[in-house]
PDB file of C-alpha atoms in Angstrom:
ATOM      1  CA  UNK A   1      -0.051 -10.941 -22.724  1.00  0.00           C
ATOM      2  CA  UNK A   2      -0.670  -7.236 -24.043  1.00  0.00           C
ATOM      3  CA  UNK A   3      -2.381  -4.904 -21.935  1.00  0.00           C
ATOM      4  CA  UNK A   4      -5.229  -2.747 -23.528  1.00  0.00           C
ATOM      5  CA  UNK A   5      -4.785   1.276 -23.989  1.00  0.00           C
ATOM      6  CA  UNK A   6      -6.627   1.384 -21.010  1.00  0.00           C
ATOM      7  CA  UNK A   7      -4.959  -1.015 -18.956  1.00  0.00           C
ATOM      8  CA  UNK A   8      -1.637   0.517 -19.779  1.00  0.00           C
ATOM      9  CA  UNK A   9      -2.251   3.700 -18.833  1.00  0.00           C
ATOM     10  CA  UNK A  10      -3.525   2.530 -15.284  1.00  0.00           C
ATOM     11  CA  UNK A  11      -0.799   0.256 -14.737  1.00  0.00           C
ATOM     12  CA  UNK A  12       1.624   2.754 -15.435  1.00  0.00           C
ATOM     13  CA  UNK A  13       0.230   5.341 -13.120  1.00  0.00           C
ATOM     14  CA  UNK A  14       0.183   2.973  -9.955  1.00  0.00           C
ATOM     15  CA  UNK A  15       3.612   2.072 -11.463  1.00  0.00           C
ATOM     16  CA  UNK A  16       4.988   5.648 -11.902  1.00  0.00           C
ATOM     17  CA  UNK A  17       3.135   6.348  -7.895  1.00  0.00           C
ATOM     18  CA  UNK A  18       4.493   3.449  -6.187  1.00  0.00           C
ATOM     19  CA  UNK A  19       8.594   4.200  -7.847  1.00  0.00           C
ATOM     20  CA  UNK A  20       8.104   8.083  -7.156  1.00  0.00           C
ATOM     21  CA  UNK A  21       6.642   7.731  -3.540  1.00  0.00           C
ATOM     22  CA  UNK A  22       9.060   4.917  -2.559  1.00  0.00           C
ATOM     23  CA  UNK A  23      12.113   7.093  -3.800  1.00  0.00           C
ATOM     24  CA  UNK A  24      11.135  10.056  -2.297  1.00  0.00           C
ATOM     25  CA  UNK A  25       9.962   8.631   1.164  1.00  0.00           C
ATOM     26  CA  UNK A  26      13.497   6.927   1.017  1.00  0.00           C
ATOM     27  CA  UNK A  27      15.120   9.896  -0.127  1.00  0.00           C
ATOM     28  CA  UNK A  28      13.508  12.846   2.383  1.00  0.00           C
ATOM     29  CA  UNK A  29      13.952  10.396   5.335  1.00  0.00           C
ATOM     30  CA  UNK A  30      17.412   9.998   5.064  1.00  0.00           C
ATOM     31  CA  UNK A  31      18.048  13.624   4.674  1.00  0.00           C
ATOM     32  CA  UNK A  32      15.539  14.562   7.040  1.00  0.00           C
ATOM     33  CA  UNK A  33      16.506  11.843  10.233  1.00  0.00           C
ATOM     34  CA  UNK A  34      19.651  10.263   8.423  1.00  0.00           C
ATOM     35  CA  UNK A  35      20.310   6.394   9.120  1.00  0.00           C
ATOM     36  CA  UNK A  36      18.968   5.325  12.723  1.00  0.00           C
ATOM     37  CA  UNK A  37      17.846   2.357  13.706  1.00  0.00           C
ATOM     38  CA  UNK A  38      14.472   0.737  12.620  1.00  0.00           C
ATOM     39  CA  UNK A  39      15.145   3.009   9.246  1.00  0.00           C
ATOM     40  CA  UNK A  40      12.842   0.687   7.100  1.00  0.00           C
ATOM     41  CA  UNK A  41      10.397   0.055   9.794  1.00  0.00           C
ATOM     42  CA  UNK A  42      10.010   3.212  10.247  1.00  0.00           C
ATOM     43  CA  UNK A  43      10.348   3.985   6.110  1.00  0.00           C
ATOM     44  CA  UNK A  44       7.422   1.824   5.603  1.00  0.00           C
ATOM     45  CA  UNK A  45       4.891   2.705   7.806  1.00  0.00           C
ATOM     46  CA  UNK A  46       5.178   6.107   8.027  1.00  0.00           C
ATOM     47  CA  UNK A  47       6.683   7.426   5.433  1.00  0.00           C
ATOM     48  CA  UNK A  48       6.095   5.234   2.093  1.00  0.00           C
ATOM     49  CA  UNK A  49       2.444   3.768   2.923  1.00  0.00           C
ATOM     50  CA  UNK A  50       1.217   7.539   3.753  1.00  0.00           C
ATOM     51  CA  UNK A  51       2.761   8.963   1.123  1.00  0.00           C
ATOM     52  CA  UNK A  52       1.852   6.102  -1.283  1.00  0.00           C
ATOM     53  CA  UNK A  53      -2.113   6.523  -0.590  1.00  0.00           C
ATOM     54  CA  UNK A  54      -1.704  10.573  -1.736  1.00  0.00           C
ATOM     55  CA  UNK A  55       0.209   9.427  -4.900  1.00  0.00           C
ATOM     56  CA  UNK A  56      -2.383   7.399  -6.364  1.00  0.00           C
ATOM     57  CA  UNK A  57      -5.408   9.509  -6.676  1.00  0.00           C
ATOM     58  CA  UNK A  58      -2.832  12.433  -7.364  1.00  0.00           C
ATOM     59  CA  UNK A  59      -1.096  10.167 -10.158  1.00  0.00           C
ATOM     60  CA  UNK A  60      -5.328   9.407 -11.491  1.00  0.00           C
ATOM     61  CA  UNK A  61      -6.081  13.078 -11.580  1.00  0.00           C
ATOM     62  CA  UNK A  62      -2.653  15.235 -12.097  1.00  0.00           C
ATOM     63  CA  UNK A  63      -1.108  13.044 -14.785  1.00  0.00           C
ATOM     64  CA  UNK A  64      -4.197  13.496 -16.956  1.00  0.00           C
ATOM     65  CA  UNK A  65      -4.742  17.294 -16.794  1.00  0.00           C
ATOM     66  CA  UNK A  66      -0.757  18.041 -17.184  1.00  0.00           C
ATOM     67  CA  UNK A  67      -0.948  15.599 -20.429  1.00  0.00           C
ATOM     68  CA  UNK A  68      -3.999  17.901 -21.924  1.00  0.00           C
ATOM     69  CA  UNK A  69      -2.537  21.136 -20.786  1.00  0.00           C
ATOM     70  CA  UNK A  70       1.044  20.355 -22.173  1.00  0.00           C
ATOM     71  CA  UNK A  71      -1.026  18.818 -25.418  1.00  0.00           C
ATOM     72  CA  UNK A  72      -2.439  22.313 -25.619  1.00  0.00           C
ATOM     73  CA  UNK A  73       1.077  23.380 -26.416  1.00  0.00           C
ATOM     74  CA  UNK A  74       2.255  20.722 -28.612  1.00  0.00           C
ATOM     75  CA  UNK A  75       2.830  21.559 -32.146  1.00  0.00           C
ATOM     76  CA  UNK A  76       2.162  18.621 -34.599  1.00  0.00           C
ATOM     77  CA  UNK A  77       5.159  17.102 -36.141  1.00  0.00           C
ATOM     78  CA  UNK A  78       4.221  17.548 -39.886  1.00  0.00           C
ATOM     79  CA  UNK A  79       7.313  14.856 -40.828  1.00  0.00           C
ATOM     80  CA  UNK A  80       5.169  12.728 -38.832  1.00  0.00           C
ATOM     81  CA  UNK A  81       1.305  13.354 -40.183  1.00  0.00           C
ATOM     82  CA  UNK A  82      -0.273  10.857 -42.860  1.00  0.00           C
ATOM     83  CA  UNK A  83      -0.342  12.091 -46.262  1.00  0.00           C
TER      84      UNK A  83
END
């Protein structure tokens, strides 16, 4: 099964949220607290779910203005144009 244009681009944003978010989470936790006990438990519910409900409407409104504002500065591969 293919996914339309649209399709793709929203599955790859909750995609790209929920890998960035879980990583993170994971990552500032153990740095911040280090491994204690309950480390997932506590992973989970406070860290990854919070910070998992920010990433998605950030990934839905960031992602989208970066892509036209690095377009802006883009140049056109002319190798790459029809003819």
């Amino acid at each position: 099964m293919k996914l339309s244009k649209l399709q793709g681009i929203i599955v790859f944003t909750l995609l790209v949220s929920l890998c960035m978010s879980a990583i993170m989470s994971f990552g500032l936790l153990v740095y911040n607290r280090g491994w204690v006990p309950d480390f997932f438990h506590t992973w989970l519910h406070d860290y990854f779910l919070v910070d998992l409900w920010l990433s998605v409407p950030t990934g839905f409104t960031v992602v989208p203005l970066m892509k036209k504002l690095v377009d802006l500065v883009t140049v056109v591969d002319v190798a790459q144009t029809p003819q």
